[in-house]
Coordinates of C-alpha atoms in Angstrom, one line a residue:
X27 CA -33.5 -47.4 5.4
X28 CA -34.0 -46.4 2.0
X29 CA -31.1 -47.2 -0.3
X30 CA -31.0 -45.4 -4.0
X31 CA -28.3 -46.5 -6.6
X32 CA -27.6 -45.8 -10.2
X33 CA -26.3 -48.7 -11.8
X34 CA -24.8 -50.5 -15.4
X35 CA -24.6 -53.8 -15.8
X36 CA -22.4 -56.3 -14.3
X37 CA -20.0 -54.9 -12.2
X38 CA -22.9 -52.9 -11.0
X39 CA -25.5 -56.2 -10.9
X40 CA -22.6 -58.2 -8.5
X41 CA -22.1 -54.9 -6.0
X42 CA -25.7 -54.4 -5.2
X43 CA -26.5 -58.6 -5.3
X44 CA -23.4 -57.8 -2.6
X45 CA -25.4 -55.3 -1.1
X46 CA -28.5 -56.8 -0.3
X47 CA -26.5 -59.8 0.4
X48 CA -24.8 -57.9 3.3
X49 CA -28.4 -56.4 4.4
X50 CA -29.4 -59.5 5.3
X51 CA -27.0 -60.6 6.9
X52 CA -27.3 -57.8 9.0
X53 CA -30.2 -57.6 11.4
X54 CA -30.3 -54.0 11.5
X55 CA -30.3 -53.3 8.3
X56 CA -32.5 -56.4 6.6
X57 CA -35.5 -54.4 6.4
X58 CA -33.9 -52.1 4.1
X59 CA -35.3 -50.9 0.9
X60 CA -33.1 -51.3 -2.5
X61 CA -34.2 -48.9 -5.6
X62 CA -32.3 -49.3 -8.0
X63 CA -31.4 -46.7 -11.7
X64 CA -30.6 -48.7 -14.5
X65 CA -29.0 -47.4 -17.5
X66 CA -30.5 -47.8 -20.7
X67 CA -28.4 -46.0 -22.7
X68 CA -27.0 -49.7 -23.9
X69 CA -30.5 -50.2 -25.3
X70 CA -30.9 -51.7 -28.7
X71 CA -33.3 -53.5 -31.2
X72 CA -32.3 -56.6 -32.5
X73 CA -34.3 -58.7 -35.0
X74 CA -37.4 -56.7 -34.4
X75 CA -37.3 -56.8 -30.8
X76 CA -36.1 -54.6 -27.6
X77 CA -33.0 -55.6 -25.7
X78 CA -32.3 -53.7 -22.7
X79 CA -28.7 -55.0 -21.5
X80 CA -28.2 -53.5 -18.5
X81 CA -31.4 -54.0 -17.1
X82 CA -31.9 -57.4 -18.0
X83 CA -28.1 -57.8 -16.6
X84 CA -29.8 -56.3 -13.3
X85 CA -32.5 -58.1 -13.5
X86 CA -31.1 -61.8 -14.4
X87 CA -28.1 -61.0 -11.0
X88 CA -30.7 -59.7 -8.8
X89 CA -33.5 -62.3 -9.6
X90 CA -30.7 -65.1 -9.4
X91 CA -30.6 -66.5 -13.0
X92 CA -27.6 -64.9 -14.3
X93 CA -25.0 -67.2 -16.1
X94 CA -22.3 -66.4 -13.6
X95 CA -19.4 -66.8 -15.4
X96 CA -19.8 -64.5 -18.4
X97 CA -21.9 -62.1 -15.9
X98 CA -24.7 -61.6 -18.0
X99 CA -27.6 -63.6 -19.8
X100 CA -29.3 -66.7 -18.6
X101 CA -27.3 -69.8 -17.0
X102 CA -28.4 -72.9 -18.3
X103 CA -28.9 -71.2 -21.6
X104 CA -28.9 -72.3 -25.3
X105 CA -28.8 -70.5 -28.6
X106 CA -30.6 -72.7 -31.3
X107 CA -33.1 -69.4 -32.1
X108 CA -30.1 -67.9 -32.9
X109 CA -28.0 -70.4 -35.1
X110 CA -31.4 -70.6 -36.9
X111 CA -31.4 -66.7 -38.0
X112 CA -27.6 -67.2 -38.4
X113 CA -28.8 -70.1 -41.1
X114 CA -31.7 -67.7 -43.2
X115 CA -28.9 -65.7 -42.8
X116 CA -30.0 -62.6 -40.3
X117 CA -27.6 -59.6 -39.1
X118 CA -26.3 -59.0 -36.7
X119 CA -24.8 -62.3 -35.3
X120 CA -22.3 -60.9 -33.2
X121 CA -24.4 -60.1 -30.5
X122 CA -25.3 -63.3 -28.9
X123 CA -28.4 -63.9 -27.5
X124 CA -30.1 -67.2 -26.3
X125 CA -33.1 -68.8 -26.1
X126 CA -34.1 -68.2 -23.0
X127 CA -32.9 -64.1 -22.9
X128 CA -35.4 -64.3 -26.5
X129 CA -38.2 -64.9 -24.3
X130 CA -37.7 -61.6 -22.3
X131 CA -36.5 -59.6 -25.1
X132 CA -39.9 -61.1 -27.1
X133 CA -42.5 -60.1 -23.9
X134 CA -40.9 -56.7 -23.1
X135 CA -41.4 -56.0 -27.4
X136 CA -44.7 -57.3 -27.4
X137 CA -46.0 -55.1 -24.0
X138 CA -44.1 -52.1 -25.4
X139 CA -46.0 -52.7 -28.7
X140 CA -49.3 -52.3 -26.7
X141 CA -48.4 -49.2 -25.3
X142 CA -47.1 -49.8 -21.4
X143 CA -43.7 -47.8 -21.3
X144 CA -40.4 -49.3 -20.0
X145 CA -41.0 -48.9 -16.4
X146 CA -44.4 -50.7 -16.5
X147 CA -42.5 -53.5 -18.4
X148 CA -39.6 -53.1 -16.4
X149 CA -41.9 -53.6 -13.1
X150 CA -43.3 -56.8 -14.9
X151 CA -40.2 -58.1 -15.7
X152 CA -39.2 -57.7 -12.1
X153 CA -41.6 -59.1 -10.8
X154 CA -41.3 -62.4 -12.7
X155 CA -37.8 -62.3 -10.9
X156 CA -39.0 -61.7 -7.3
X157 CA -37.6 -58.6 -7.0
X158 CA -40.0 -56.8 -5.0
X159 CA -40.1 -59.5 -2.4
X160 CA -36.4 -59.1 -1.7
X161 CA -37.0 -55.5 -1.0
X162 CA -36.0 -54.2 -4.5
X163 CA -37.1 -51.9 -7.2
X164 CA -35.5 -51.4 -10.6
X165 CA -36.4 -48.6 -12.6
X166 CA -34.9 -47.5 -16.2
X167 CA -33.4 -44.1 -15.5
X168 CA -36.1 -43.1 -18.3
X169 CA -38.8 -44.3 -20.3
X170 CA -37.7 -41.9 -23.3
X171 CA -35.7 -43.7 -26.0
X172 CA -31.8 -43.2 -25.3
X173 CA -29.0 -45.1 -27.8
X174 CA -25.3 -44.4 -26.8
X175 CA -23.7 -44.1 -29.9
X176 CA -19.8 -44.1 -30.7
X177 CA -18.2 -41.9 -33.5
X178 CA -14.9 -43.7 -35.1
X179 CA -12.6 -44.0 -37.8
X180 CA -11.5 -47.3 -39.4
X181 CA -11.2 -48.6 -42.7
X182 CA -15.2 -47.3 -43.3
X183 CA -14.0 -43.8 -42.7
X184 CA -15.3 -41.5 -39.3
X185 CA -18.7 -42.9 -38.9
X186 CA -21.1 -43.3 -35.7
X187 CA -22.1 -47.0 -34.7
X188 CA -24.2 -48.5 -31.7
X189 CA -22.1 -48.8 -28.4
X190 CA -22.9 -51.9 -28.5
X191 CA -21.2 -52.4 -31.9
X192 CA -18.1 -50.8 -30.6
X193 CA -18.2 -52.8 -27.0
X194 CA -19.2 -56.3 -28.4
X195 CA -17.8 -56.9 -32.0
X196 CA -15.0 -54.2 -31.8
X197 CA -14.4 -55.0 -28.5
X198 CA -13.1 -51.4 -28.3
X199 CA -10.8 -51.7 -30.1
X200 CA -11.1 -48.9 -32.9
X201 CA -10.4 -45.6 -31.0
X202 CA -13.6 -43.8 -29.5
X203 CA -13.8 -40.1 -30.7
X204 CA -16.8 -39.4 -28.9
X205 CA -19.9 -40.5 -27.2
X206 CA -23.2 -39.5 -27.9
X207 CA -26.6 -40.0 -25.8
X208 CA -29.2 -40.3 -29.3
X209 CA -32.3 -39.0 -27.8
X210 CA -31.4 -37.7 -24.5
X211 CA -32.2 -34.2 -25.7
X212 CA -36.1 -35.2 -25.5
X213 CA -35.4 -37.8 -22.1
X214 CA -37.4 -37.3 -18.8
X215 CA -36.5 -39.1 -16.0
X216 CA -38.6 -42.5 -15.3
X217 CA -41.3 -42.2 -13.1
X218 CA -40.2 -42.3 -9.1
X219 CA -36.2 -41.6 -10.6
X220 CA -36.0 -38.1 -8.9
X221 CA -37.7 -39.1 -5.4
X222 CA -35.8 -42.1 -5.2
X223 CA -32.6 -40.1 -5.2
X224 CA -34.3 -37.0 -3.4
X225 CA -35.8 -39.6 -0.3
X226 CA -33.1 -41.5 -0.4
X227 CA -30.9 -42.2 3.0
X228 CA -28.3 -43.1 1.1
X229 CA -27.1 -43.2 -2.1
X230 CA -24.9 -45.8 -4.0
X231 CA -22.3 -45.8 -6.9
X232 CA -21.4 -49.2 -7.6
X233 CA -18.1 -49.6 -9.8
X234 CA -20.1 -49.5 -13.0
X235 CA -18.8 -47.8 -16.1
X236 CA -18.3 -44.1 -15.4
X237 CA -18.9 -42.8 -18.6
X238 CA -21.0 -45.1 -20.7
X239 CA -23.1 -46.3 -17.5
X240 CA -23.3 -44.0 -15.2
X241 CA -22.1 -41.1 -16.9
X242 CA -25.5 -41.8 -19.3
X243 CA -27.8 -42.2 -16.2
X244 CA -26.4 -38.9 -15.2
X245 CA -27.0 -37.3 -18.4
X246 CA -31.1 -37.8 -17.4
X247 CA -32.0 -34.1 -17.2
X248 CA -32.6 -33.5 -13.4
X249 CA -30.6 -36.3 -12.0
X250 CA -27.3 -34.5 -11.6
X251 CA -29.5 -31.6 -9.6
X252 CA -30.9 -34.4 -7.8
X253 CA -27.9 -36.0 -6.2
X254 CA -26.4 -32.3 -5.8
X255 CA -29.6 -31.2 -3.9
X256 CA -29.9 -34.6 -1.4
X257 CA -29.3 -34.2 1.9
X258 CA -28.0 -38.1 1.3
X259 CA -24.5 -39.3 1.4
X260 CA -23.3 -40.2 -2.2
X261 CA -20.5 -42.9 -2.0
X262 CA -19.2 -44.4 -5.0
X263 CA -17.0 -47.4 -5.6
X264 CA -13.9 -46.9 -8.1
X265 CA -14.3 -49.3 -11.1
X266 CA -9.9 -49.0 -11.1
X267 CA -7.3 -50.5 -9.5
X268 CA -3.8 -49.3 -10.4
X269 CA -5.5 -47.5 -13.2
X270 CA -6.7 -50.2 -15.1
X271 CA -10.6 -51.8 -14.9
X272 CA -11.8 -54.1 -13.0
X273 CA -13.5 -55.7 -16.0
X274 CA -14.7 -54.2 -19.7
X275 CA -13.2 -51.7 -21.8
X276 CA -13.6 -48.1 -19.0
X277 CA -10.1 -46.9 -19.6
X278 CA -11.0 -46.5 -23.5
X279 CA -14.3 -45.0 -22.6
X280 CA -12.3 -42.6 -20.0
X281 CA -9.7 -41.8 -22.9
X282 CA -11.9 -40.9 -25.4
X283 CA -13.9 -37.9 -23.2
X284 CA -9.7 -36.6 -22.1
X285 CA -10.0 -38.6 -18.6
X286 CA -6.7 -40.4 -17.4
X287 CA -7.5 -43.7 -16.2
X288 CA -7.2 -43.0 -12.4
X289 CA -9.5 -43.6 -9.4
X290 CA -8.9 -40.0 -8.5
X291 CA -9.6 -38.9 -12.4
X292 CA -13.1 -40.6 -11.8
X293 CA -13.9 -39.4 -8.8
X294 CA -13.5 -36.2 -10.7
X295 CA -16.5 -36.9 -12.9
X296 CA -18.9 -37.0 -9.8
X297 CA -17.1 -34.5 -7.2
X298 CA -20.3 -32.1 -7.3
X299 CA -21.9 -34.1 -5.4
X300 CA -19.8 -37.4 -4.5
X301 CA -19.3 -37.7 -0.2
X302 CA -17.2 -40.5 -0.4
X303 CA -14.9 -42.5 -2.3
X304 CA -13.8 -46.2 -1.9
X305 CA -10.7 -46.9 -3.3
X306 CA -8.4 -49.4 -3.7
X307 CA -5.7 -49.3 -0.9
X308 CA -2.6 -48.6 -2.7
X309 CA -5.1 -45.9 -5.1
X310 CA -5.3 -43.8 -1.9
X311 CA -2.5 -41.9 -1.0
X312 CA -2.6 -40.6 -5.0
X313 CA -6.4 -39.7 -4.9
X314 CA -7.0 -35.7 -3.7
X315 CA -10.0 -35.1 -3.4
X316 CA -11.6 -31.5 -2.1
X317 CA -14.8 -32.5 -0.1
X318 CA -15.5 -36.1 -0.2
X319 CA -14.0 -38.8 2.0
X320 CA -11.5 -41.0 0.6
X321 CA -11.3 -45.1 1.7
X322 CA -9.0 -47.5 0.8
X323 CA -10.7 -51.2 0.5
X324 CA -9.8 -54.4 -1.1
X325 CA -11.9 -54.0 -4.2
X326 CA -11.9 -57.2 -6.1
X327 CA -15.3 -58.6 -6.6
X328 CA -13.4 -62.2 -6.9
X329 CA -17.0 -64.1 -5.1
X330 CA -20.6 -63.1 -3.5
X331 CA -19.0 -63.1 0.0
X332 CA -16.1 -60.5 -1.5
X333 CA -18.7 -58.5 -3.4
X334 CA -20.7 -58.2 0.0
X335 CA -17.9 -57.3 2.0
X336 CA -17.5 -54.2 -0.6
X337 CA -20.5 -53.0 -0.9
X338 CA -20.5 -53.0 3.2
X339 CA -17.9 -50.9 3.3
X340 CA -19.5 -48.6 1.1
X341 CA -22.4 -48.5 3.1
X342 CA -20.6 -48.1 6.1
X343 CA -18.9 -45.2 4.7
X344 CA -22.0 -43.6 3.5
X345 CA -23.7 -44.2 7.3
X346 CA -20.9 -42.2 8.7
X347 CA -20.9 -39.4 6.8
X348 CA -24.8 -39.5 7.5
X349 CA -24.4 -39.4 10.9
X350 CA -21.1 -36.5 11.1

């Protein structure tokens, strides 16, 4: 079975570590093939080098090195590199970034600088992580260079910064006018993007951000054609309960594009080409949607063995709408 699924960072990174979790524990299903979108919308340079977020986020979950209780960056980490730029007095410091992340953020610059793209460094990286031999294969949802960018108003007057900006030191905080995808007027989709959605068996929406992760992967010209021309299921995974996120800042992100901050509301953002929906149970009886399948499960991703359970359900869902 070939599995396809477009993905942020960490609630994303825990669903599909879920996923292939439950694969394995399944004998049916263990010899299942994961390919996995990433966005890179989140992407930034930082002291000269290239730091990929989501990706790494993936990568780090996926490859088991992930600092599990912030959800992203390297456990056993430590940040002298940093505190020394802090001391010759180097900007920005409120991203924090250790010393082991440095050493990814350094290679992926340096291959980069010799002329691979993002998916040949992105295929390195994985492999370093042992991602292949678990039956999975990330790919940035292009090699083209793609900044989301935030336009606000504070006390500096109605500027645009770096998402990241807005999501790490502003911690949303400052209103979101808008969003805008620098350099996704000139973005192809990655190499092997379109056929992993278009030879997919099924295809996966983990409860990643809908607008500032997904909703940039989906942004890729040709993607959104490609998930409305599968003959795949498409089941996604609301990132609300009750209306408010799981984790991060998605109700701000929903409110600044006019979105109400419902499960149904973001099913509404895929419903072109979304088969099924898994919901919250007490989100059900208020989600209508007009083709796809609505299912209420427990959604909290409160351990590996709940995250598993989830993303089983989702797959379930999707295998049944395969087989109507």
């Amino acid at each position: 079975m070939r599995i396809t699924a477009l993905a942020g960072g960490v609630g994303g990174a825990r669903f599909l570590r879920g996923l292939r979790d439950h694969l394995d524990r399944t004998p049916d299903l263990a010899d299942a093939t994961l390919t996995v979108v990433g966005n890179t919308g989140d992407d930034i340079t930082l002291f000269g080098l290239r730091v990929c977020p989501d990706l790494d986020t993936l990568l780090y979950t996926l490859g088991g090195g992930v600092h599990e209780g912030q959800g992203w960056g390297r456990a056993d980490e430590s940040h002298r590199l940093q505190g020394e730029l802090a001391a010759y007095g180097a900007e920005p410091q409120w991203f924090a970034l250790g010393d082991l992340d440095f050493g990814t953020h350094v290679v992926r610059s340096q291959w980069l600088g010799q002329g691979l793209t993002l998916s040949e460094v992105t295929a390195r990286l994985a492999d370093r992580w042992g991602l292949p031999a678990k039956g999975i294969t990330l790919l940035p949802m292009t090699d083209s260079p793609v900044e989301t960018h935030v336009v606000v108003e504070d006390d500096e007057g109605r500027r645009a910064v770096h998402f990241q900006e807005w999501w790490v030191r502003m911690q949303a905080g400052v209103p979101a006018e808008q969003f805008l995808a620098v350099g996704m007027d000139r973005a192809t989709p990655a190499p092997g993007v379109l056929e992993a959605i278009r030879e997919a068996d099924v295809v996966l929406l983990p409860p990643s951000n809908p607008v500032v992760s997904i909703g940039i992967v989906l942004g890729v010209p040709g993607v959104r054609d490609a998930l409305r021309g599968s003959r795949a299921p498409v089941v996604g995974v609301s990132p609300l309960i009750g209306g408010m996120p799981v984790r991060g800042h998605a109700d701000a992100c929903l409110s600044a594009i006019g979105v109400e901050s419902t499960a149904g509301a973001v099913a509404g953002l895929y419903e072109d080409f979304l088969d099924g929906w898994l919901v919250a149970p007490d989100d059900v009886d208020a989600v209508k949607l007009s083709r796809a399948t609505v299912l209420g499960r427990p959604l909290l991703m409160t351990d590996r063995e709940a995250a598993a359970d989830i993303a089983g359900a989702a797959l379930d869902l999707a295998l049944e709408l395969r087989a109507r």
